[in-house]
Amino acid sequence: MTVVVRFAPSPTGYLHIGGVRTALFNWLFARHHQGKFLIRIEDTDRSRSTPEAVEAIFDSLSWLGLNGDEDPVFQFERAPRHAEVARQLLAEGKAYHCYCSPEELDLMREEARAKSLPPRYDGRWRDRDPSQAPAGVAPVIRFKAPLTGETVIHDHVQGTVKLDNSQLDDMVLLRADGTPTYMLSVVVDDHDMGITHIIRGDDHLTNAFRQWHLYQACGWAVPEFAHIPLIHGPDGAKLSKRHGALGAEHYRDMGFLPEAMRNYLLRLGWGHGDEEIISTEQAIGWFSLSAIGRSPARFDMVKLTHLNAHYLKASDNQRLVDLLKPLLEAKGYVVDALSEERLLGGMPGLKERAKTLLELADSCLFYFKVQPSDEKAGTFQTAENARYIQSLVEKVETLEDFTPEAIEQTIRAAAVDLGIKLGDLAQALRVALTGRTISPSLFEVISILGKDETLNRLRLFC
Ligand code: GLU
């Protein structure tokens, strides 16, 4: 059997981090089994679905490298097919017309509430003769749910879960205006798309029981289920905006790398021994539904940031320069051939120190020009330091070999000649060259800036 899975977001808002993890688990499961990963946009709620949200979902998935293997399915477009299935079930006596008015349904709900029962449809049109239908009322189509017995689902994450069928009421499949309900659309689409495994948040577990019966009634094989626990905040409460439950694109804007996000979200609720750093290739090789934890995972920004720092260090230098370009341009810096060369040369030193791309974009600015000094750097702008730098200018002017090693020797010798500590000279030099008190190795920075630029900056300081 070829595995076919799907990610089925509703485009009613941003794609939040829990949704991304669901997509990732589905994608990994498909890759692991050399199966297919499909995307279905569940846009049937016309008042809440927006093209912007659809766009944001595709943007986020493509940033994370979780593209579908086929063109996406848009659920709303398939409404005629969903209605056809409802009418087929009606013709087979597995569904029926219900003519209840909204007032009657309200009353039913109120009565149930008064008896402390869950609000449920009482099945009053289930066995009524259609000849009793009130004139001029468009009926809904309801599903004939079983009245007795229990429904058992063997879920890959939740284990065996059961529901007493008395809990199931006769749900609406097709509304009076002919539009299908969510429950019907999901089942028909999953069947028509050939979905073999449904991996989704455990907030859909109760739907699975109803869906199970719909599959049976249609004579279709029921897919396997894996309902994954939701993500909670570090305080154990359900993840909300307050915890950083932002849209995936916000994490990109905060300077996280897609591979760091993937690694982090994978570990959030799935494990392989004690492994923390897991490459995408390893994840594909190791992924299994049985290793998904049953308790809610806690979102931890510190861990995500830590992983991001790891992946920044491991990143190819040219890729990082390319990722930085738009960030730098937004800050008003033009990345021309010369600055690109400097950034590339300086990247090994820069990426060692940054935790996010934003930090990296900030820390590399001195390669363009000396940065305005902050309070700390300002304290190094003394007459004494200017004198030290002046004496260094004379040494640099005659320096032919501009390798970090030769530069180091020159600066060490200068400190000895001046009778000051290397650290004191280096700090003055750092401020003169970068405007900051923190930078990658000074010898490396000087070598990358080159003789002319180094001298220009040093002279400006004196
Ligand atoms: N559209 C649903 C959601 O966004 C998912 C439905 C499903 O996976 O079956 O929560």
GROMACS .gro file of C-alpha atoms and ligand atoms in nm:
model
  472
    1MET     CA    1   0.000   0.000   0.000
    2THR     CA    2   0.134   0.343  -0.091
    3VAL     CA    3   0.104   0.584   0.197
    4VAL     CA    4  -0.093   0.898   0.114
    5VAL     CA    5  -0.130   1.166   0.380
    6ARG     CA    6  -0.260   1.519   0.379
    7PHE     CA    7  -0.235   1.844   0.561
    8ALA     CA    8  -0.576   2.013   0.568
    9PRO     CA    9  -0.557   2.365   0.711
   10SER     CA   10  -0.856   2.597   0.728
   11PRO     CA   11  -0.747   2.933   0.586
   12THR     CA   12  -0.917   3.139   0.853
   13GLY     CA   13  -0.604   3.292   1.004
   14TYR     CA   14  -0.230   3.246   1.006
   15LEU     CA   15  -0.072   2.901   0.999
   16HIS     CA   16   0.025   2.863   1.361
   17ILE     CA   17   0.307   2.656   1.498
   18GLY     CA   18   0.084   2.360   1.589
   19GLY     CA   19  -0.037   2.345   1.230
   20VAL     CA   20   0.318   2.354   1.103
   21ARG     CA   21   0.407   2.060   1.326
   22THR     CA   22   0.107   1.862   1.194
   23ALA     CA   23   0.223   1.936   0.840
   24LEU     CA   24   0.577   1.830   0.930
   25PHE     CA   25   0.468   1.500   1.083
   26ASN     CA   26   0.258   1.421   0.776
   27TRP     CA   27   0.540   1.518   0.542
   28LEU     CA   28   0.795   1.305   0.732
   29PHE     CA   29   0.560   1.010   0.741
   30ALA     CA   30   0.510   1.034   0.364
   31ARG     CA   31   0.884   1.068   0.297
   32HIS     CA   32   0.966   0.780   0.531
   33HIS     CA   33   0.730   0.550   0.342
   34GLN     CA   34   0.808   0.695   0.000
   35GLY     CA   35   0.446   0.797  -0.012
   36LYS     CA   36   0.263   1.115  -0.102
   37PHE     CA   37   0.203   1.431   0.098
   38LEU     CA   38  -0.101   1.628  -0.022
   39ILE     CA   39  -0.241   1.964   0.078
   40ARG     CA   40  -0.609   2.040   0.106
   41ILE     CA   41  -0.729   2.390   0.181
   42GLU     CA   42  -1.048   2.358   0.385
   43ASP     CA   43  -1.208   2.679   0.271
   44THR     CA   44  -1.574   2.589   0.308
   45ASP     CA   45  -1.633   2.850   0.575
   46ARG     CA   46  -1.671   3.130   0.322
   47SER     CA   47  -1.714   3.405   0.574
   48ARG     CA   48  -1.388   3.328   0.755
   49SER     CA   49  -1.162   3.200   0.475
   50THR     CA   50  -0.947   3.462   0.306
   51PRO     CA   51  -0.714   3.453   0.004
   52GLU     CA   52  -0.448   3.619   0.222
   53ALA     CA   53  -0.461   3.330   0.467
   54VAL     CA   54  -0.434   3.079   0.179
   55GLU     CA   55  -0.132   3.269   0.049
   56ALA     CA   56   0.027   3.279   0.396
   57ILE     CA   57  -0.018   2.902   0.434
   58PHE     CA   58   0.155   2.827   0.105
   59ASP     CA   59   0.429   3.079   0.181
   60SER     CA   60   0.498   2.926   0.519
   61LEU     CA   61   0.493   2.569   0.389
   62SER     CA   62   0.725   2.655   0.107
   63TRP     CA   63   0.963   2.839   0.343
   64LEU     CA   64   0.972   2.524   0.559
   65GLY     CA   65   1.024   2.299   0.257
   66LEU     CA   66   0.695   2.119   0.316
   67ASN     CA   67   0.541   2.150  -0.028
   68GLY     CA   68   0.271   1.914  -0.141
   69ASP     CA   69   0.350   1.643  -0.393
   70GLU     CA   70   0.051   1.737  -0.609
   71ASP     CA   71  -0.154   2.048  -0.678
   72PRO     CA   72  -0.351   2.145  -0.368
   73VAL     CA   73  -0.717   2.055  -0.337
   74PHE     CA   74  -0.958   2.335  -0.252
   75GLN     CA   75  -1.244   2.189  -0.056
   76PHE     CA   76  -1.506   2.447  -0.151
   77GLU     CA   77  -1.472   2.363  -0.520
   78ARG     CA   78  -1.571   2.006  -0.442
   79ALA     CA   79  -1.906   2.094  -0.283
   80PRO     CA   80  -2.110   1.936  -0.569
   81ARG     CA   81  -1.931   1.605  -0.512
   82HIS     CA   82  -1.996   1.624  -0.136
   83ALA     CA   83  -2.366   1.690  -0.201
   84GLU     CA   84  -2.379   1.397  -0.441
   85VAL     CA   85  -2.256   1.162  -0.166
   86ALA     CA   86  -2.516   1.297   0.077
   87ARG     CA   87  -2.790   1.234  -0.180
   88GLN     CA   88  -2.657   0.885  -0.245
   89LEU     CA   89  -2.677   0.805   0.128
   90LEU     CA   90  -3.031   0.945   0.127
   91ALA     CA   91  -3.126   0.721  -0.164
   92GLU     CA   92  -2.983   0.420   0.021
   93GLY     CA   93  -3.180   0.498   0.335
   94LYS     CA   94  -2.862   0.575   0.532
   95ALA     CA   95  -2.959   0.938   0.565
   96TYR     CA   96  -3.291   1.122   0.580
   97HIS     CA   97  -3.458   1.455   0.530
   98CYS     CA   98  -3.514   1.659   0.843
   99TYR     CA   99  -3.756   1.953   0.835
  100CYS     CA  100  -3.697   2.093   1.183
  101SER     CA  101  -3.718   2.468   1.202
  102PRO     CA  102  -3.444   2.668   1.378
  103GLU     CA  103  -3.694   2.737   1.659
  104GLU     CA  104  -3.758   2.366   1.711
  105LEU     CA  105  -3.383   2.299   1.724
  106ASP     CA  106  -3.334   2.581   1.974
  107LEU     CA  107  -3.604   2.437   2.193
  108MET     CA  108  -3.447   2.091   2.171
  109ARG     CA  109  -3.114   2.234   2.284
  110GLU     CA  110  -3.274   2.424   2.571
  111GLU     CA  111  -3.459   2.117   2.692
  112ALA     CA  112  -3.139   1.912   2.683
  113ARG     CA  113  -2.956   2.182   2.873
  114ALA     CA  114  -3.229   2.194   3.135
  115LYS     CA  115  -3.176   1.821   3.193
  116SER     CA  116  -2.795   1.874   3.197
  117LEU     CA  117  -2.763   1.666   2.882
  118PRO     CA  118  -2.538   1.757   2.589
  119PRO     CA  119  -2.734   1.948   2.323
  120ARG     CA  120  -2.829   1.683   2.074
  121TYR     CA  121  -3.073   1.635   1.790
  122ASP     CA  122  -3.340   1.391   1.906
  123GLY     CA  123  -3.389   1.213   1.574
  124ARG     CA  124  -3.751   1.320   1.534
  125TRP     CA  125  -3.746   1.301   1.152
  126ARG     CA  126  -3.545   0.979   1.140
  127ASP     CA  127  -3.839   0.749   1.093
  128ARG     CA  128  -4.113   0.990   1.001
  129ASP     CA  129  -4.291   0.939   0.675
  130PRO     CA  130  -4.180   1.196   0.413
  131SER     CA  131  -4.548   1.263   0.343
  132GLN     CA  132  -4.557   1.453   0.672
  133ALA     CA  133  -4.306   1.707   0.539
  134PRO     CA  134  -4.430   2.063   0.592
  135ALA     CA  135  -4.499   2.250   0.271
  136GLY     CA  136  -4.245   2.506   0.154
  137VAL     CA  137  -3.968   2.402   0.395
  138ALA     CA  138  -3.631   2.305   0.245
  139PRO     CA  139  -3.501   2.008   0.446
  140VAL     CA  140  -3.148   1.929   0.558
  141ILE     CA  141  -3.006   1.579   0.507
  142ARG     CA  142  -2.907   1.405   0.829
  143PHE     CA  143  -2.697   1.095   0.873
  144LYS     CA  144  -2.852   0.793   1.045
  145ALA     CA  145  -2.603   0.732   1.322
  146PRO     CA  146  -2.613   0.396   1.504
  147LEU     CA  147  -2.829   0.404   1.817
  148THR     CA  148  -2.660   0.123   2.008
  149GLY     CA  149  -2.318  -0.034   2.049
  150GLU     CA  150  -1.984   0.140   2.061
  151THR     CA  151  -1.732   0.272   1.815
  152VAL     CA  152  -1.373   0.162   1.857
  153ILE     CA  153  -1.079   0.336   1.695
  154HIS     CA  154  -0.724   0.204   1.710
  155ASP     CA  155  -0.536   0.529   1.700
  156HIS     CA  156  -0.161   0.520   1.635
  157VAL     CA  157  -0.099   0.775   1.908
  158GLN     CA  158  -0.397   0.759   2.143
  159GLY     CA  159  -0.417   0.380   2.146
  160THR     CA  160  -0.760   0.214   2.150
  161VAL     CA  161  -1.030   0.473   2.203
  162LYS     CA  162  -1.399   0.395   2.238
  163LEU     CA  163  -1.722   0.588   2.226
  164ASP     CA  164  -2.065   0.473   2.326
  165ASN     CA  165  -2.283   0.520   2.019
  166SER     CA  166  -2.558   0.673   2.228
  167GLN     CA  167  -2.330   0.981   2.227
  168LEU     CA  168  -2.368   1.023   1.852
  169ASP     CA  169  -2.663   1.217   1.722
  170ASP     CA  170  -2.778   1.233   1.362
  171MET     CA  171  -2.549   1.498   1.223
  172VAL     CA  172  -2.637   1.719   0.929
  173LEU     CA  173  -2.460   1.622   0.606
  174LEU     CA  174  -2.620   1.869   0.370
  175ARG     CA  175  -2.768   2.201   0.479
  176ALA     CA  176  -3.104   2.325   0.355
  177ASP     CA  177  -2.927   2.551   0.104
  178GLY     CA  178  -2.752   2.246  -0.041
  179THR     CA  179  -2.408   2.319   0.106
  180PRO     CA  180  -2.223   2.027   0.266
  181THR     CA  181  -2.113   2.028   0.627
  182TYR     CA  182  -1.753   2.005   0.733
  183MET     CA  183  -1.788   1.646   0.856
  184LEU     CA  184  -1.915   1.524   0.519
  185SER     CA  185  -1.661   1.721   0.314
  186VAL     CA  186  -1.366   1.588   0.512
  187VAL     CA  187  -1.467   1.225   0.472
  188VAL     CA  188  -1.548   1.252   0.102
  189ASP     CA  189  -1.226   1.439   0.029
  190ASP     CA  190  -1.007   1.204   0.230
  191HIS     CA  191  -1.161   0.912   0.047
  192ASP     CA  192  -1.140   1.066  -0.299
  193MET     CA  193  -0.780   1.175  -0.239
  194GLY     CA  194  -0.690   0.819  -0.142
  195ILE     CA  195  -0.574   0.917   0.206
  196THR     CA  196  -0.441   0.615   0.392
  197HIS     CA  197  -0.340   0.784   0.720
  198ILE     CA  198  -0.496   1.083   0.889
  199ILE     CA  199  -0.241   1.255   1.114
  200ARG     CA  200  -0.388   1.563   1.282
  201GLY     CA  201  -0.436   1.740   1.614
  202ASP     CA  202  -0.619   1.551   1.887
  203ASP     CA  203  -0.884   1.822   1.894
  204HIS     CA  204  -1.029   1.624   1.602
  205LEU     CA  205  -1.045   1.292   1.786
  206THR     CA  206  -1.417   1.324   1.863
  207ASN     CA  207  -1.483   1.394   1.493
  208ALA     CA  208  -1.309   1.068   1.407
  209PHE     CA  209  -1.591   0.865   1.564
  210ARG     CA  210  -1.854   1.033   1.349
  211GLN     CA  211  -1.635   1.013   1.043
  212TRP     CA  212  -1.576   0.642   1.101
  213HIS     CA  213  -1.949   0.573   1.058
  214LEU     CA  214  -1.969   0.784   0.749
  215TYR     CA  215  -1.692   0.579   0.587
  216GLN     CA  216  -1.879   0.261   0.678
  217ALA     CA  217  -2.206   0.390   0.537
  218CYS     CA  218  -2.037   0.484   0.211
  219GLY     CA  219  -1.871   0.143   0.192
  220TRP     CA  220  -1.524   0.297   0.200
  221ALA     CA  221  -1.213   0.175   0.384
  222VAL     CA  222  -1.150   0.380   0.697
  223PRO     CA  223  -0.803   0.540   0.695
  224GLU     CA  224  -0.568   0.486   0.986
  225PHE     CA  225  -0.578   0.758   1.248
  226ALA     CA  226  -0.304   0.929   1.447
  227HIS     CA  227  -0.427   1.213   1.667
  228ILE     CA  228  -0.134   1.411   1.800
  229PRO     CA  229  -0.149   1.605   2.127
  230LEU     CA  230  -0.167   1.980   2.098
  231ILE     CA  231   0.123   2.205   2.185
  232HIS     CA  232   0.116   2.384   2.519
  233GLY     CA  233   0.307   2.686   2.643
  234PRO     CA  234   0.598   2.655   2.887
  235ASP     CA  235   0.349   2.706   3.171
  236GLY     CA  236   0.145   2.404   3.064
  237ALA     CA  237  -0.154   2.603   2.939
  238LYS     CA  238  -0.278   2.558   2.583
  239LEU     CA  239  -0.049   2.749   2.349
  240SER     CA  240  -0.170   3.099   2.280
  241LYS     CA  241  -0.032   3.417   2.130
  242ARG     CA  242   0.100   3.507   2.472
  243HIS     CA  243   0.338   3.208   2.449
  244GLY     CA  244   0.458   3.292   2.102
  245ALA     CA  245   0.195   3.098   1.910
  246LEU     CA  246   0.254   3.316   1.611
  247GLY     CA  247   0.215   3.247   1.245
  248ALA     CA  248   0.501   3.053   1.089
  249GLU     CA  249   0.602   3.361   0.890
  250HIS     CA  250   0.675   3.544   1.214
  251TYR     CA  251   0.944   3.292   1.296
  252ARG     CA  252   1.100   3.360   0.958
  253ASP     CA  253   1.083   3.733   1.031
  254MET     CA  254   1.243   3.673   1.371
  255GLY     CA  255   1.541   3.523   1.190
  256PHE     CA  256   1.491   3.150   1.237
  257LEU     CA  257   1.612   2.904   0.974
  258PRO     CA  258   1.363   2.654   0.833
  259GLU     CA  259   1.580   2.356   0.926
  260ALA     CA  260   1.596   2.479   1.287
  261MET     CA  261   1.217   2.511   1.293
  262ARG     CA  262   1.180   2.162   1.149
  263ASN     CA  263   1.421   2.012   1.401
  264TYR     CA  264   1.257   2.195   1.689
  265LEU     CA  265   0.899   2.108   1.592
  266LEU     CA  266   0.996   1.748   1.532
  267ARG     CA  267   1.134   1.717   1.883
  268LEU     CA  268   0.820   1.878   2.016
  269GLY     CA  269   0.621   1.563   2.072
  270TRP     CA  270   0.839   1.311   1.892
  271GLY     CA  271   1.163   1.155   2.002
  272HIS     CA  272   1.441   0.923   1.898
  273GLY     CA  273   1.642   0.829   2.205
  274ASP     CA  274   1.824   1.131   2.339
  275GLU     CA  275   1.888   1.287   2.000
  276GLU     CA  276   1.833   1.661   1.997
  277ILE     CA  277   2.002   1.766   1.676
  278ILE     CA  278   1.828   1.571   1.406
  279SER     CA  279   1.887   1.646   1.040
  280THR     CA  280   1.597   1.623   0.799
  281GLU     CA  281   1.752   1.313   0.642
  282GLN     CA  282   1.774   1.144   0.982
  283ALA     CA  283   1.419   1.251   1.063
  284ILE     CA  284   1.293   1.091   0.744
  285GLY     CA  285   1.481   0.773   0.823
  286TRP     CA  286   1.366   0.753   1.183
  287PHE     CA  287   1.014   0.892   1.176
  288SER     CA  288   0.739   0.669   1.309
  289LEU     CA  289   0.395   0.736   1.452
  290SER     CA  290   0.465   0.511   1.750
  291ALA     CA  291   0.732   0.749   1.880
  292ILE     CA  292   0.488   1.040   1.906
  293GLY     CA  293   0.429   1.121   2.273
  294ARG     CA  294   0.080   1.111   2.421
  295SER     CA  295   0.111   1.412   2.646
  296PRO     CA  296   0.107   1.770   2.522
  297ALA     CA  297   0.449   1.907   2.434
  298ARG     CA  298   0.563   2.242   2.572
  299PHE     CA  299   0.681   2.515   2.343
  300ASP     CA  300   1.014   2.657   2.451
  301MET     CA  301   1.157   2.959   2.271
  302VAL     CA  302   1.496   2.917   2.438
  303LYS     CA  303   1.539   2.569   2.292
  304LEU     CA  304   1.430   2.686   1.950
  305THR     CA  305   1.682   2.971   1.965
  306HIS     CA  306   1.955   2.734   2.076
  307LEU     CA  307   1.886   2.502   1.782
  308ASN     CA  308   1.881   2.798   1.548
  309ALA     CA  309   2.229   2.904   1.665
  310HIS     CA  310   2.346   2.551   1.590
  311TYR     CA  311   2.203   2.556   1.238
  312LEU     CA  312   2.341   2.903   1.169
  313LYS     CA  313   2.691   2.779   1.250
  314ALA     CA  314   2.640   2.477   1.027
  315SER     CA  315   2.506   2.686   0.738
  316ASP     CA  316   2.686   2.747   0.415
  317ASN     CA  317   2.839   3.098   0.413
  318GLN     CA  318   2.706   3.204   0.076
  319ARG     CA  319   2.356   3.095   0.173
  320LEU     CA  320   2.374   3.311   0.484
  321VAL     CA  321   2.495   3.609   0.283
  322ASP     CA  322   2.202   3.560   0.045
  323LEU     CA  323   1.960   3.540   0.337
  324LEU     CA  324   2.109   3.855   0.486
  325LYS     CA  325   2.084   4.063   0.168
  326PRO     CA  326   1.715   4.159   0.199
  327LEU     CA  327   1.757   4.226   0.572
  328LEU     CA  328   2.053   4.452   0.506
  329GLU     CA  329   1.880   4.628   0.220
  330ALA     CA  330   1.586   4.695   0.452
  331LYS     CA  331   1.832   4.866   0.684
  332GLY     CA  332   1.954   5.082   0.396
  333TYR     CA  333   2.279   4.897   0.323
  334VAL     CA  334   2.367   4.813  -0.035
  335VAL     CA  335   2.535   4.477  -0.079
  336ASP     CA  336   2.773   4.540  -0.370
  337ALA     CA  337   3.051   4.308  -0.487
  338LEU     CA  338   3.302   4.442  -0.234
  339SER     CA  339   3.074   4.419   0.069
  340GLU     CA  340   2.956   4.077  -0.041
  341GLU     CA  341   3.317   3.960  -0.053
  342ARG     CA  342   3.376   4.098   0.296
  343LEU     CA  343   3.061   3.940   0.433
  344LEU     CA  344   3.154   3.608   0.282
  345GLY     CA  345   3.507   3.628   0.425
  346GLY     CA  346   3.377   3.735   0.764
  347MET     CA  347   3.091   3.488   0.783
  348PRO     CA  348   3.275   3.207   0.968
  349GLY     CA  349   3.353   3.450   1.251
  350LEU     CA  350   3.012   3.619   1.243
  351LYS     CA  351   2.795   3.308   1.242
  352GLU     CA  352   2.977   3.168   1.545
  353ARG     CA  353   2.823   3.441   1.758
  354ALA     CA  354   2.470   3.486   1.625
  355LYS     CA  355   2.156   3.309   1.741
  356THR     CA  356   1.925   3.443   1.472
  357LEU     CA  357   1.955   3.593   1.126
  358LEU     CA  358   1.850   3.927   1.273
  359GLU     CA  359   2.142   3.917   1.514
  360LEU     CA  360   2.367   3.818   1.227
  361ALA     CA  361   2.240   4.110   1.015
  362ASP     CA  362   2.315   4.346   1.302
  363SER     CA  363   2.655   4.207   1.384
  364CYS     CA  364   2.790   4.231   1.029
  365LEU     CA  365   2.715   4.600   0.973
  366PHE     CA  366   3.067   4.715   1.056
  367TYR     CA  367   3.186   4.545   0.737
  368PHE     CA  368   2.999   4.825   0.555
  369LYS     CA  369   3.103   5.115   0.774
  370VAL     CA  370   3.211   5.197   1.126
  371GLN     CA  371   2.899   5.183   1.340
  372PRO     CA  372   2.797   5.470   1.562
  373SER     CA  373   2.950   5.384   1.896
  374ASP     CA  374   2.727   5.302   2.188
  375GLU     CA  375   2.798   5.422   2.542
  376LYS     CA  376   3.044   5.145   2.612
  377ALA     CA  377   3.238   5.192   2.292
  378GLY     CA  378   3.235   5.568   2.349
  379THR     CA  379   3.450   5.535   2.660
  380PHE     CA  380   3.734   5.409   2.440
  381GLN     CA  381   3.749   5.732   2.241
  382THR     CA  382   4.025   5.889   2.445
  383ALA     CA  383   4.332   6.093   2.347
  384GLU     CA  384   4.550   5.815   2.480
  385ASN     CA  385   4.385   5.554   2.261
  386ALA     CA  386   4.411   5.790   1.963
  387ARG     CA  387   4.787   5.803   2.023
  388TYR     CA  388   4.808   5.423   2.037
  389ILE     CA  389   4.614   5.389   1.716
  390GLN     CA  390   4.833   5.654   1.550
  391SER     CA  391   5.144   5.453   1.624
  392LEU     CA  392   4.972   5.145   1.486
  393VAL     CA  393   4.882   5.330   1.165
  394GLU     CA  394   5.253   5.374   1.096
  395LYS     CA  395   5.313   5.001   1.138
  396VAL     CA  396   5.019   4.899   0.923
  397GLU     CA  397   5.127   5.134   0.644
  398THR     CA  398   5.441   4.932   0.591
  399LEU     CA  399   5.280   4.593   0.637
  400GLU     CA  400   5.286   4.393   0.314
  401ASP     CA  401   5.153   4.060   0.434
  402PHE     CA  402   4.787   4.113   0.529
  403THR     CA  403   4.707   3.767   0.662
  404PRO     CA  404   4.549   3.739   1.009
  405GLU     CA  405   4.876   3.587   1.135
  406ALA     CA  406   5.096   3.872   1.015
  407ILE     CA  407   4.845   4.124   1.149
  408GLU     CA  408   4.847   3.955   1.488
  409GLN     CA  409   5.227   3.972   1.506
  410THR     CA  410   5.224   4.340   1.416
  411ILE     CA  411   4.964   4.426   1.680
  412ARG     CA  412   5.140   4.222   1.947
  413ALA     CA  413   5.468   4.396   1.870
  414ALA     CA  414   5.293   4.735   1.880
  415ALA     CA  415   5.151   4.662   2.225
  416VAL     CA  416   5.500   4.570   2.350
  417ASP     CA  417   5.650   4.888   2.202
  418LEU     CA  418   5.378   5.100   2.362
  419GLY     CA  419   5.419   4.919   2.692
  420ILE     CA  420   5.047   4.837   2.716
  421LYS     CA  421   4.853   4.513   2.737
  422LEU     CA  422   4.750   4.352   2.410
  423GLY     CA  423   4.390   4.345   2.535
  424ASP     CA  424   4.384   4.723   2.587
  425LEU     CA  425   4.525   4.794   2.245
  426ALA     CA  426   4.290   4.542   2.085
  427GLN     CA  427   3.986   4.698   2.244
  428ALA     CA  428   4.078   5.048   2.125
  429LEU     CA  429   4.144   4.903   1.783
  430ARG     CA  430   3.812   4.720   1.781
  431VAL     CA  431   3.622   5.039   1.857
  432ALA     CA  432   3.820   5.229   1.594
  433LEU     CA  433   3.748   4.972   1.326
  434THR     CA  434   3.393   4.866   1.405
  435GLY     CA  435   3.248   5.121   1.645
  436ARG     CA  436   3.164   4.835   1.879
  437THR     CA  437   3.326   4.661   2.174
  438ILE     CA  438   3.227   4.317   2.046
  439SER     CA  439   3.325   4.171   1.711
  440PRO     CA  440   3.473   3.856   1.562
  441SER     CA  441   3.850   3.809   1.588
  442LEU     CA  442   4.015   4.142   1.525
  443PHE     CA  443   4.298   3.997   1.317
  444GLU     CA  444   4.043   3.835   1.092
  445VAL     CA  445   3.837   4.155   1.068
  446ILE     CA  446   4.144   4.360   0.971
  447SER     CA  447   4.249   4.105   0.714
  448ILE     CA  448   3.901   4.108   0.558
  449LEU     CA  449   3.869   4.487   0.558
  450GLY     CA  450   4.205   4.509   0.379
  451LYS     CA  451   4.482   4.759   0.414
  452ASP     CA  452   4.317   5.067   0.264
  453GLU     CA  453   3.993   5.041   0.452
  454THR     CA  454   4.172   4.958   0.778
  455LEU     CA  455   4.395   5.259   0.745
  456ASN     CA  456   4.104   5.487   0.657
  457ARG     CA  457   3.916   5.383   0.965
  458LEU     CA  458   4.218   5.404   1.194
  459ARG     CA  459   4.307   5.752   1.066
  460LEU     CA  460   3.955   5.872   1.130
  461PHE     CA  461   3.989   5.764   1.492
  462CYS     CA  462   4.314   5.955   1.555
  463GLU     N1  463  -0.929   2.187   0.874
  463GLU     C1  464  -0.905   2.129   1.002
  463GLU     C2  465  -0.823   2.224   1.086
  463GLU     O1  466  -0.763   2.315   1.034
  463GLU     C3  467  -0.832   1.996   0.994
  463GLU     C4  468  -0.923   1.886   0.962
  463GLU     C5  469  -0.855   1.751   0.956
  463GLU     O2  470  -0.732   1.743   0.961
  463GLU     O3  471  -0.927   1.654   0.942
  463GLU     O4  472  -0.819   2.208   1.206
   0.00000   0.00000   0.00000
